[in-house]
XYZ file of C-alpha atoms in Angstrom:
719
model
C 0.000 0.000 0.000
C 2.780 2.381 0.966
C 4.698 1.479 -2.215
C 1.658 2.283 -4.328
C 1.251 5.685 -2.665
C 4.911 6.596 -3.091
C 4.858 5.532 -6.737
C 1.779 7.670 -7.347
C 3.455 10.703 -5.733
C 6.597 10.313 -7.836
C 4.534 9.902 -10.996
C 2.630 13.089 -10.151
C 5.865 15.040 -9.632
C 7.323 13.807 -12.924
C 4.142 14.728 -14.761
C 4.243 18.241 -13.274
C 7.830 18.696 -14.447
C 6.930 17.456 -17.915
C 4.022 19.890 -18.133
C 6.256 22.781 -17.095
C 8.819 21.830 -19.730
C 6.154 21.477 -22.415
C 4.701 24.865 -21.502
C 8.107 26.472 -21.762
C 8.718 24.904 -25.176
C 5.438 26.331 -26.412
C 5.773 29.860 -25.081
C 9.503 30.676 -25.024
C 10.533 31.964 -28.453
C 14.003 33.416 -29.051
C 14.177 37.142 -29.575
C 15.442 38.561 -32.883
C 19.132 39.409 -33.136
C 19.799 43.116 -33.587
C 23.144 43.259 -35.430
C 24.625 46.635 -34.531
C 26.608 48.366 -37.299
C 30.174 49.515 -36.942
C 30.825 53.223 -36.600
C 32.602 53.264 -39.959
C 31.591 54.466 -43.410
C 33.425 52.376 -46.014
C 33.559 51.724 -49.742
C 35.258 52.800 -52.967
C 31.963 53.556 -54.770
C 30.305 55.599 -52.042
C 30.084 56.023 -48.294
C 28.285 53.022 -46.809
C 27.565 51.892 -43.264
C 29.483 48.667 -42.605
C 29.120 45.872 -40.013
C 31.823 44.089 -37.993
C 32.145 40.298 -37.827
C 34.609 37.966 -36.073
C 36.241 35.212 -38.114
C 38.548 32.359 -37.095
C 40.295 31.224 -33.904
C 41.573 33.435 -32.383
C 38.967 35.839 -33.714
C 39.945 38.394 -36.354
C 37.662 41.452 -36.662
C 36.746 42.531 -40.187
C 34.142 44.931 -41.583
C 31.692 43.862 -44.272
C 28.581 45.023 -46.128
C 25.206 43.248 -46.008
C 24.272 41.131 -49.020
C 20.659 40.105 -49.581
C 21.722 37.960 -52.549
C 24.242 35.554 -51.033
C 24.103 33.000 -48.252
C 27.879 33.141 -47.695
C 30.302 35.360 -45.822
C 33.174 36.946 -47.733
C 36.288 38.516 -46.206
C 39.274 40.219 -47.844
C 42.514 38.218 -47.824
C 46.049 39.661 -47.466
C 46.415 39.210 -51.235
C 43.823 41.972 -51.604
C 46.404 44.599 -50.677
C 49.733 45.234 -52.363
C 52.871 44.952 -50.290
C 53.679 48.277 -48.693
C 50.201 49.749 -49.234
C 49.654 50.785 -45.628
C 46.190 52.391 -45.938
C 44.767 49.444 -47.903
C 43.912 46.988 -45.057
C 41.769 49.496 -43.186
C 40.237 50.854 -46.396
C 39.101 47.316 -47.240
C 37.684 46.664 -43.769
C 40.758 44.797 -42.403
C 42.153 41.525 -43.718
C 41.537 37.942 -42.689
C 44.460 35.524 -42.670
C 43.366 31.861 -42.883
C 46.834 30.668 -41.831
C 46.448 32.521 -38.532
C 43.253 30.618 -37.652
C 43.512 27.197 -36.007
C 39.943 26.331 -37.047
C 40.248 27.117 -40.774
C 39.421 24.183 -43.071
C 40.027 24.883 -46.742
C 37.577 23.777 -49.448
C 39.224 25.187 -52.603
C 38.991 28.062 -55.093
C 35.647 28.982 -56.627
C 34.065 31.821 -58.566
C 32.071 34.624 -56.984
C 29.142 34.614 -59.361
C 26.162 36.024 -57.448
C 26.438 39.175 -59.602
C 27.426 37.356 -62.770
C 24.491 38.859 -64.638
C 25.976 42.320 -63.937
C 29.452 41.205 -65.071
C 30.711 41.676 -61.515
C 32.739 38.554 -60.816
C 35.894 37.315 -59.104
C 37.534 34.323 -57.471
C 37.455 33.223 -53.858
C 39.407 30.883 -51.600
C 36.683 28.973 -49.786
C 36.779 27.161 -46.476
C 34.990 26.678 -43.161
C 35.682 28.552 -39.959
C 34.128 30.043 -36.829
C 32.001 33.146 -37.437
C 30.536 35.611 -34.936
C 28.574 38.857 -35.170
C 29.931 42.107 -33.743
C 33.314 43.064 -32.399
C 35.111 40.927 -29.828
C 33.389 41.168 -26.462
C 30.025 42.199 -27.947
C 28.463 38.803 -27.078
C 26.984 38.420 -30.554
C 26.101 34.865 -31.653
C 29.096 32.756 -32.666
C 28.738 29.662 -34.856
C 31.330 27.101 -35.855
C 32.057 25.564 -39.255
C 30.515 28.348 -41.338
C 31.221 28.836 -45.050
C 33.788 31.597 -45.548
C 35.008 32.947 -48.898
C 38.325 34.792 -48.974
C 38.504 37.383 -51.769
C 41.182 39.583 -53.324
C 39.372 41.019 -56.340
C 38.698 44.754 -56.481
C 35.189 44.161 -57.822
C 34.089 43.631 -54.209
C 36.106 46.136 -52.230
C 34.811 44.977 -48.838
C 33.608 41.545 -47.812
C 29.948 40.545 -47.538
C 27.716 39.037 -44.869
C 24.942 37.071 -46.567
C 21.424 36.953 -45.097
C 20.052 34.454 -47.614
C 19.186 31.059 -46.012
C 20.040 28.859 -49.006
C 22.637 26.106 -48.364
C 26.051 26.070 -50.030
C 26.841 22.973 -52.100
C 30.461 22.303 -53.008
C 31.330 19.896 -55.823
C 32.863 17.375 -53.409
C 30.045 17.705 -50.850
C 26.564 16.925 -52.107
C 24.970 17.148 -48.674
C 25.189 20.945 -48.603
C 26.266 23.242 -45.791
C 23.771 25.376 -43.920
C 23.966 29.152 -44.169
C 24.519 31.369 -41.135
C 20.842 32.351 -41.129
C 19.678 28.735 -41.203
C 22.163 27.774 -38.475
C 20.806 30.531 -36.231
C 17.264 29.256 -36.745
C 18.216 25.594 -36.266
C 19.921 26.418 -32.967
C 16.873 28.389 -31.795
C 18.779 31.681 -31.726
C 16.279 33.575 -33.894
C 12.500 33.080 -34.164
C 12.330 32.682 -37.953
C 14.222 32.891 -41.243
C 13.633 36.590 -41.786
C 15.362 39.948 -41.526
C 14.839 43.710 -41.646
C 17.475 45.983 -43.205
C 18.209 49.539 -44.261
C 21.578 50.705 -45.590
C 21.863 53.910 -43.561
C 22.085 57.511 -44.797
C 25.254 59.568 -44.172
C 23.483 62.731 -45.388
C 20.639 62.446 -42.807
C 20.854 64.071 -39.361
C 24.230 63.155 -37.841
C 24.924 60.342 -40.267
C 22.266 57.690 -39.647
C 23.885 54.252 -39.497
C 22.519 51.146 -41.134
C 20.286 48.672 -39.328
C 20.036 44.873 -39.556
C 17.692 42.685 -37.500
C 17.758 38.899 -37.930
C 14.467 37.122 -37.208
C 12.433 40.337 -37.168
C 12.595 44.082 -37.861
C 12.997 47.473 -36.193
C 9.616 49.223 -36.235
C 11.219 52.567 -35.310
C 13.012 52.830 -38.670
C 10.083 53.000 -41.129
C 6.460 53.796 -41.821
C 4.628 50.594 -42.667
C 2.242 50.032 -45.560
C -0.127 47.238 -46.583
C 1.622 46.053 -49.758
C 3.289 42.632 -49.637
C 5.521 41.533 -52.525
C 5.793 37.909 -53.638
C 9.046 36.193 -54.562
C 9.947 35.674 -58.206
C 10.312 32.045 -59.366
C 14.054 32.411 -60.121
C 15.682 31.724 -56.760
C 18.848 33.521 -57.871
C 16.797 36.708 -58.312
C 13.822 36.288 -55.995
C 13.356 39.681 -54.279
C 11.814 41.269 -57.363
C 9.475 44.296 -57.516
C 7.546 45.843 -60.361
C 8.711 49.418 -61.016
C 5.650 50.965 -62.644
C 6.844 54.560 -62.618
C 9.781 56.830 -61.757
C 8.949 60.509 -61.398
C 11.266 63.407 -60.556
C 9.951 66.525 -58.823
C 11.907 69.790 -58.646
C 11.622 72.338 -55.874
C 9.375 74.457 -58.104
C 6.964 71.533 -58.472
C 7.979 70.559 -61.993
C 7.690 66.813 -62.487
C 9.106 64.513 -65.152
C 8.505 60.849 -65.956
C 11.767 58.933 -66.108
C 10.523 55.423 -66.950
C 8.876 54.849 -70.349
C 7.245 51.559 -69.292
C 7.041 49.286 -66.285
C 9.834 46.808 -65.527
C 10.680 44.097 -62.986
C 13.792 44.881 -60.923
C 15.820 42.877 -58.409
C 16.369 44.412 -54.942
C 20.008 43.654 -54.087
C 22.140 45.308 -51.408
C 25.320 43.620 -52.677
C 25.826 46.339 -55.311
C 25.579 50.082 -54.880
C 23.963 51.434 -58.033
C 20.556 51.387 -59.709
C 20.468 49.560 -63.049
C 17.707 50.684 -65.446
C 16.869 50.315 -69.155
C 18.729 52.567 -71.597
C 15.581 54.619 -72.310
C 15.179 55.385 -68.600
C 18.863 56.337 -68.305
C 18.508 58.725 -71.233
C 15.514 60.336 -69.495
C 17.681 60.849 -66.393
C 20.409 62.369 -68.578
C 17.962 64.921 -69.942
C 16.408 65.934 -66.605
C 19.621 66.032 -64.540
C 22.079 67.085 -67.264
C 24.161 63.928 -66.878
C 26.937 62.811 -69.232
C 27.816 59.147 -69.708
C 31.528 58.254 -69.505
C 32.289 55.332 -71.802
C 35.623 54.530 -70.144
C 34.175 53.968 -66.708
C 30.583 53.260 -67.823
C 29.461 55.762 -65.176
C 27.698 59.116 -65.048
C 30.477 61.324 -63.712
C 29.567 64.621 -62.049
C 31.928 67.602 -62.061
C 31.858 70.386 -59.519
C 29.698 72.722 -61.614
C 27.011 70.110 -62.241
C 27.169 69.029 -58.625
C 26.453 72.536 -57.329
C 23.537 72.892 -59.737
C 21.974 69.567 -58.734
C 22.354 70.310 -55.031
C 20.602 73.642 -55.541
C 17.718 72.008 -57.424
C 17.354 69.286 -54.723
C 15.204 67.189 -57.017
C 13.427 64.235 -55.439
C 12.795 60.943 -57.246
C 9.707 58.832 -56.515
C 9.476 55.152 -57.413
C 6.002 53.700 -57.916
C 6.209 49.996 -56.986
C 3.841 47.058 -57.329
C 3.933 43.291 -57.679
C 3.842 43.561 -61.471
C 4.884 46.043 -64.167
C 1.383 47.480 -64.361
C -1.810 47.435 -62.318
C -2.600 46.178 -58.859
C -1.824 47.780 -55.542
C 1.125 50.187 -55.551
C 3.195 52.225 -53.130
C 5.380 55.318 -53.653
C 8.859 55.524 -52.149
C 10.758 58.808 -52.489
C 14.533 59.421 -52.555
C 16.068 62.918 -52.236
C 18.866 63.977 -54.533
C 21.325 63.574 -51.640
C 20.919 59.808 -51.873
C 22.291 59.992 -55.445
C 25.170 62.326 -54.577
C 28.013 59.794 -54.294
C 31.808 59.926 -54.507
C 34.055 57.226 -55.919
C 37.728 56.511 -55.365
C 40.357 54.117 -56.680
C 40.181 51.290 -57.609
C 36.513 51.797 -58.610
C 37.606 54.746 -60.773
C 41.134 55.778 -61.753
C 40.784 59.146 -59.998
C 38.516 60.267 -57.173
C 35.332 61.884 -58.493
C 31.645 62.415 -57.815
C 29.210 60.307 -59.783
C 25.486 59.665 -60.159
C 24.788 55.984 -59.207
C 22.814 55.095 -62.342
C 23.919 52.229 -64.604
C 22.783 51.261 -68.093
C 21.325 47.741 -68.118
C 22.002 45.566 -71.158
C 18.864 43.453 -70.650
C 16.071 42.772 -68.191
C 18.252 40.411 -66.077
C 20.289 43.458 -65.036
C 17.449 45.640 -63.748
C 18.516 46.172 -60.135
C 17.746 48.420 -57.164
C 20.993 48.482 -55.180
C 22.227 49.959 -51.914
C 21.482 53.502 -53.102
C 17.770 52.688 -53.102
C 17.962 51.126 -49.609
C 19.270 54.319 -48.025
C 15.715 55.672 -47.923
C 13.742 52.409 -47.802
C 13.400 49.614 -45.253
C 13.390 46.050 -46.569
C 11.754 43.177 -44.630
C 12.164 39.677 -46.070
C 10.368 36.577 -44.789
C 12.176 33.622 -46.350
C 9.750 31.114 -44.810
C 6.662 32.668 -46.417
C 8.453 33.701 -49.638
C 7.439 37.352 -49.475
C 8.830 40.734 -48.508
C 7.908 44.385 -48.015
C 9.460 47.790 -48.764
C 8.640 50.836 -46.658
C 9.637 54.483 -46.461
C 12.340 55.108 -43.847
C 11.848 57.676 -41.102
C 14.721 59.565 -39.497
C 14.138 60.540 -35.884
C 17.158 61.566 -33.870
C 17.743 59.430 -30.749
C 14.810 57.162 -31.625
C 14.864 53.964 -29.526
C 14.798 50.583 -31.213
C 11.436 48.826 -31.427
C 12.400 45.270 -32.289
C 9.524 43.063 -33.426
C 9.839 39.307 -33.973
C 8.505 37.601 -37.079
C 6.904 34.309 -36.080
C 8.025 31.141 -37.823
C 5.498 29.240 -39.911
C 6.139 26.226 -37.659
C 5.551 28.082 -34.386
C 2.380 27.583 -32.338
C -0.192 30.373 -32.379
C 0.562 31.315 -28.766
C 4.321 31.097 -29.156
C 4.935 34.793 -29.877
C 3.200 38.115 -29.702
C 2.707 40.709 -32.400
C 4.208 43.470 -30.250
C 7.827 44.271 -29.494
C 9.807 41.516 -27.876
C 10.293 42.161 -24.154
C 12.573 40.285 -21.773
C 10.774 37.625 -19.765
C 10.392 38.069 -15.987
C 12.050 34.709 -15.431
C 13.956 32.711 -17.925
C 13.551 29.101 -18.837
C 16.221 27.826 -16.429
C 14.800 29.714 -13.468
C 11.307 28.321 -14.009
C 12.608 24.761 -14.286
C 14.667 25.315 -11.122
C 11.595 26.495 -9.222
C 9.599 23.495 -10.429
C 12.349 21.081 -9.373
C 12.551 22.739 -5.949
C 8.803 22.413 -5.420
C 8.954 18.797 -6.538
C 11.750 18.032 -4.074
C 9.762 19.597 -1.235
C 6.753 17.460 -2.167
C 8.900 14.324 -2.286
C 10.490 15.192 1.096
C 7.129 15.720 2.783
C 5.691 12.579 1.243
C 8.723 10.535 2.271
C 8.535 11.905 5.826
C 4.860 11.016 6.093
C 5.429 7.496 4.795
C 8.389 6.999 7.137
C 6.354 8.151 10.150
C 3.506 5.759 9.318
C 5.914 2.860 8.807
C 7.659 3.512 12.156
C 4.351 3.766 13.983
C 3.147 0.488 12.543
C 6.430 -1.224 13.380
C 6.244 0.090 16.939
C 2.773 -1.391 17.364
C 3.947 -4.676 15.859
C 6.879 -4.881 18.314
C 4.569 -4.166 21.246
C 2.205 -6.931 20.137
C 5.126 -9.323 19.689
C 6.447 -8.604 23.187
C 3.006 -9.207 24.710
C 2.701 -12.548 22.880
C 6.203 -13.582 24.013
C 5.388 -12.855 27.677
C 2.194 -14.940 27.488
C 4.049 -17.870 25.857
C 6.771 -17.741 28.478
C 4.123 -18.002 31.261
C 2.406 -20.949 29.615
C 5.726 -22.725 29.115
C 6.614 -22.280 32.748
C 3.284 -23.828 33.857
C 3.768 -26.656 31.403
C 7.206 -27.387 32.882
C 6.049 -27.071 36.521
C 7.179 -30.636 37.404
C 10.489 -29.139 38.296
C 13.572 -31.331 38.501
C 12.174 -34.786 37.820
C 14.268 -37.633 39.298
C 14.641 -40.894 37.473
C 13.657 -44.057 39.426
C 16.413 -45.458 41.558
C 16.904 -48.452 43.909
C 19.048 -46.468 46.267
C 17.063 -46.261 49.501
C 18.713 -42.984 50.353
C 16.963 -41.239 47.497
C 13.732 -39.666 48.570
C 12.162 -39.224 45.164
C 10.568 -41.985 43.159
C 8.355 -42.055 40.172
C 4.746 -41.486 40.943
C 1.962 -43.923 40.379
C -1.691 -43.357 39.849
C -3.498 -40.285 38.837
C -2.828 -38.095 41.810
C -0.659 -35.066 41.715
C 2.980 -35.288 42.577
C 3.893 -34.332 46.124
C 7.655 -34.050 46.302
C 7.587 -33.276 49.969
C 5.287 -36.213 51.017
C 6.087 -39.659 52.324
C 8.118 -42.130 50.353
C 6.241 -44.390 47.980
C 7.346 -47.999 47.466
C 8.223 -49.007 43.938
C 5.596 -50.559 41.776
C 6.550 -53.103 39.106
C 5.070 -52.453 35.759
C 4.795 -55.101 33.069
C 5.131 -52.890 30.055
C 4.738 -55.772 27.612
C 1.431 -56.765 29.160
C 0.153 -53.248 29.340
C 1.538 -52.178 25.966
C 1.619 -55.255 23.769
C 2.603 -55.168 20.116
C 3.355 -51.939 18.292
C 3.641 -49.053 20.660
C 3.875 -45.741 18.920
C 3.881 -43.586 22.014
C 5.473 -44.798 25.245
C 4.771 -42.810 28.342
C 6.360 -43.032 31.677
C 3.809 -41.295 33.811
C 0.094 -41.443 33.410
C -2.703 -39.737 35.142
C -4.534 -36.406 35.345
C -4.954 -36.545 31.553
C -1.399 -35.409 30.863
C 1.114 -37.773 29.278
C 4.787 -36.967 29.485
C 6.695 -38.760 26.719
C 10.061 -40.204 27.599
C 11.102 -42.026 24.465
C 9.809 -41.415 20.956
C 7.511 -44.104 19.717
C 8.366 -46.181 16.713
C 6.025 -47.090 13.989
C 5.824 -50.275 11.945
C 6.984 -53.737 12.967
C 10.215 -52.728 14.627
C 10.604 -54.061 18.154
C 9.524 -51.376 20.608
C 12.032 -50.046 23.030
C 11.237 -50.813 26.708
C 12.772 -49.377 29.755
C 11.670 -52.164 32.101
C 13.338 -55.630 32.387
C 12.014 -58.994 31.418
C 9.851 -60.491 34.134
C 11.726 -63.762 33.968
C 14.983 -62.170 35.061
C 16.644 -63.712 38.122
C 17.325 -60.475 39.873
C 15.070 -57.643 40.600
C 15.523 -54.759 38.141
C 16.623 -51.458 39.376
C 16.919 -48.090 37.638
C 20.231 -46.421 37.172
C 21.162 -43.697 39.588
C 19.566 -40.480 38.607
C 21.667 -37.433 37.959
C 18.713 -35.139 38.469
C 18.653 -33.716 34.942
C 16.358 -30.866 34.202
C 14.343 -30.610 31.097
C 15.170 -27.825 28.667
C 13.109 -24.771 28.968
C 10.629 -24.473 26.136
C 11.627 -21.853 23.493
C 9.108 -19.238 22.585
C 8.636 -19.194 18.843
C 9.760 -15.909 17.262
C 7.008 -13.720 15.994
C 7.685 -12.648 12.401
C 7.116 -8.930 12.110
C 4.881 -7.854 9.303
C 6.693 -7.672 6.024
C 7.448 -4.243 4.782
C 5.884 -3.089 1.567
C 7.695 -3.712 -1.615
C 10.538 -1.337 -2.180
C 9.759 1.740 -4.144
C 10.660 1.732 -7.779
C 13.992 3.262 -8.631
C 14.063 5.800 -11.456
C 17.255 5.940 -13.415
C 18.411 8.242 -16.207
C 20.449 6.913 -19.077
C 23.409 8.715 -20.525
C 23.753 8.179 -24.201
C 26.802 7.349 -24.433
C 42.504 21.338 -39.444
C 42.844 20.135 -42.684
C 46.058 20.705 -44.551
C 45.899 24.429 -45.071
C 49.023 24.603 -47.169
C 47.995 26.609 -50.202
C 49.632 26.344 -53.543
C 50.026 29.263 -55.899
C 46.877 31.352 -55.381
C 44.618 32.235 -58.304
C 43.850 35.407 -56.399
C 47.276 36.996 -57.143
C 46.705 40.431 -58.516
C 50.251 41.050 -59.780
C 50.659 43.061 -62.976
C 52.529 40.161 -64.523
C 49.301 38.198 -64.579
C 46.465 40.718 -64.764
C 43.047 39.556 -63.649
C 40.652 38.704 -66.481
C 37.871 39.964 -64.241
C 38.784 43.654 -64.209
C 35.549 45.556 -64.335
C 36.966 47.806 -67.067
C 38.118 44.985 -69.328
C 34.969 45.250 -71.426
C 33.462 41.920 -70.532
C 30.068 41.641 -72.109
C 27.120 40.764 -69.953
C 25.801 37.265 -69.711
C 22.221 36.438 -68.932
C 21.382 34.461 -65.811
C 19.120 31.505 -66.117
C 16.570 30.400 -63.589
C 17.591 26.846 -64.458
C 21.211 26.407 -63.442
C 23.697 23.640 -62.934
C 27.245 23.634 -61.650
C 30.015 22.699 -64.081
C 33.791 22.877 -64.223
C 35.521 25.768 -65.807
C 35.419 25.744 -69.601
C 36.631 28.001 -72.288
C 33.111 28.901 -73.288
C 30.514 30.732 -71.212
C 26.872 29.743 -70.893
C 24.404 30.980 -73.478
C 21.232 32.841 -72.542
C 18.419 30.576 -71.365
C 15.075 30.331 -73.041
C 12.138 31.743 -71.160
C 9.690 29.257 -69.735
C 6.025 30.082 -69.404
C 5.350 27.698 -66.556
C 7.530 28.837 -63.689
C 7.829 26.816 -60.501
C 6.544 28.022 -57.190
C 8.554 30.958 -55.771
C 12.179 30.061 -55.075
C 11.423 26.337 -54.787
C 12.866 26.572 -51.316
C 13.129 23.374 -49.287
C 11.367 24.721 -46.252
C 7.927 24.636 -44.699
C 5.540 27.215 -46.101
C 2.030 28.376 -45.382
C -0.722 28.780 -47.965
C -1.847 32.294 -48.737
C -4.093 33.708 -46.068
C -5.121 36.809 -44.248
C -3.146 36.076 -41.038
C -0.801 38.934 -40.240
C 2.414 37.783 -38.622
C 4.403 40.892 -39.514
C 4.160 43.625 -42.160
C 4.494 40.631 -44.514
C 1.592 38.354 -45.366
C 1.961 34.537 -45.840
C 2.905 33.217 -49.254
C 4.853 30.791 -51.318
C 6.956 27.599 -51.536
C 10.494 26.473 -50.567
C 13.835 26.502 -52.473
C 17.284 25.270 -53.325
C 20.752 26.096 -52.149
C 23.799 27.419 -53.894
C 26.109 24.918 -55.570
C 29.850 25.130 -56.236
C 32.136 23.457 -58.735
C 35.835 23.165 -57.967
C 38.029 25.325 -60.153
C 40.753 22.761 -60.565
C 41.701 19.394 -59.122
C 45.426 19.969 -59.752
C 47.854 21.671 -57.433
C 48.329 24.550 -59.845
C 46.268 27.716 -59.429
C 43.181 27.934 -61.621
C 43.448 29.675 -64.947
C 41.252 32.642 -65.920
C 38.526 30.289 -67.084
C 37.058 28.884 -63.891
C 34.182 26.841 -62.601
C 31.042 28.544 -61.471
C 28.854 27.848 -58.483
C 25.253 27.122 -59.332
C 22.207 27.266 -57.092
C 21.500 23.691 -56.148
C 21.971 20.305 -57.720
C 18.314 20.201 -58.749
C 18.594 23.409 -60.720
C 21.304 22.906 -63.358
C 22.975 25.440 -65.623
C 23.185 24.691 -69.330
C 26.479 25.173 -71.139
C 26.552 28.065 -73.530
C 29.242 29.730 -75.716
C 31.116 32.900 -74.877
C 29.488 36.149 -75.870
């Protein structure tokens, strides 16, 4: 009974702990990660707010820009600066040395082709290493074995931190490696695969820095609207908006249309400029008095033109929708200051001002770069395959208002729609309290059971003692004959065996012996032989024998010549009777015992680097080498480097679901989880092909990385 009660109590305690744990799993959702920017403004094609990351072991701090297009992290290698160029390392955001990291594991050399459609390419030395957010001591999340690309090309002057969740697939590793975003989500460090970002505006207030929130957004940085954009089906260019109009407005109210017809453009923070059709660029030339420089393929601005444009302070408004025409639209306005940029070497031969507008060769190059994101706030929900763009607000000393975006797999009561606030007690504290309460319950229950057991045992011992006393009294009465003397012929002895049924009187007169013929009295088989008879009580002397064995007699044969006598008695006393031990009640079965079961750097020697930028072997990827643009296909495969480049893909009418991402999605609905509404399907990761399997550095023609083994790139000739 006691065992059953104790088992029930323990089961109740365990169930309470399980319920507490289950409740915590349902309600505790990680807060978004607010990635604070550095205090630096970097770049050779403008002044951009950068972010600091930690790479390697021991950690090396480097500054990078945010890339919405890539899932990787790029850092500048020592080869990116010429020997003796002292200002170069800091200008490029500091350098990362793989040989100085004990956790670096090299993968090989691969192409940087996320901007291949814009003819912005380069080579990278890829590997895996530890990666953390923020400067050392900032306590930003740190993850091991992340994909790192070391670069030396001038086409990307600073490194990049990718916020795309697609996996990276190397040629020799088909399993794929998770991106930093996906790793954060898998380790429950952010609530969802989402982010909010704005590039920052050095011309606003006291230089407003950029802002990046992983797993949510900062509500204090923008004015929200109701338009949600869907992903495009090409997962290499998925954050696509319809630009339906571009209108300039002067201070005097004069307006001009700068876009002849609607287009679809890719929102990409990796690059700085805005790429538009030639007709739109020519309209800009006419309104702003711009002149196109064929050598640099830029719109350079001299001092005279600059002063005139600053005085006009023309604003440019982009009318955006999900398609080129029709449907719901929003207007986002950029002041002229956002287009007033300065460029330095190596982006241009000599430092100059320029207008960040680029002529697109085809519709695969239509892009809204970092210039556009100075005045707009981008929120991307990779799980629902949609995003939003909102007008930034600039309020001095405005406090952050971080809001989490709930994952599609989270329970309905797992998060709130308001800003994330710290919990009054964390998960560990609540579990500790529950365990403490459980221990108190177990202690009290054990004490109660012990008290009851001791009380019952005490009563049992008292009953046993009473029974023993009674048995001892009965045994004494039973053995009241005292010291019984055997019969003897010695006349000096005063005690003889009694005869008849009367009680024994040891102190009475002597009694003459009486001869007993035992054979006559007890003929045949005698099973029980008694020596004394009378008063209904027989005292056995010898054990009887059964069967036909001759019985044992004490008396002599009657025919004997001499009278029999008994041997002298030595006055033995009979043994005192032993009181049988009283077995105490058996204790209850022992309580069940609950047990817990315990379940039970790569050779970094690098050959001749293909990243060498020496003049003896000039890079074929120089942005001014006149490389013609190549179209990007939505159907891509990885292949080794060949002498011919891929040909433009044919357009397919039936496009797959947005991004074909391999992640859980929700069907379209009216539920509002964030400024973004639910949409879309899952997608593929990025795939790499090794440049060369030999020990020699790769030649100018190199392998490209595709976007997943299920989306293959077709070979096509050079253009």
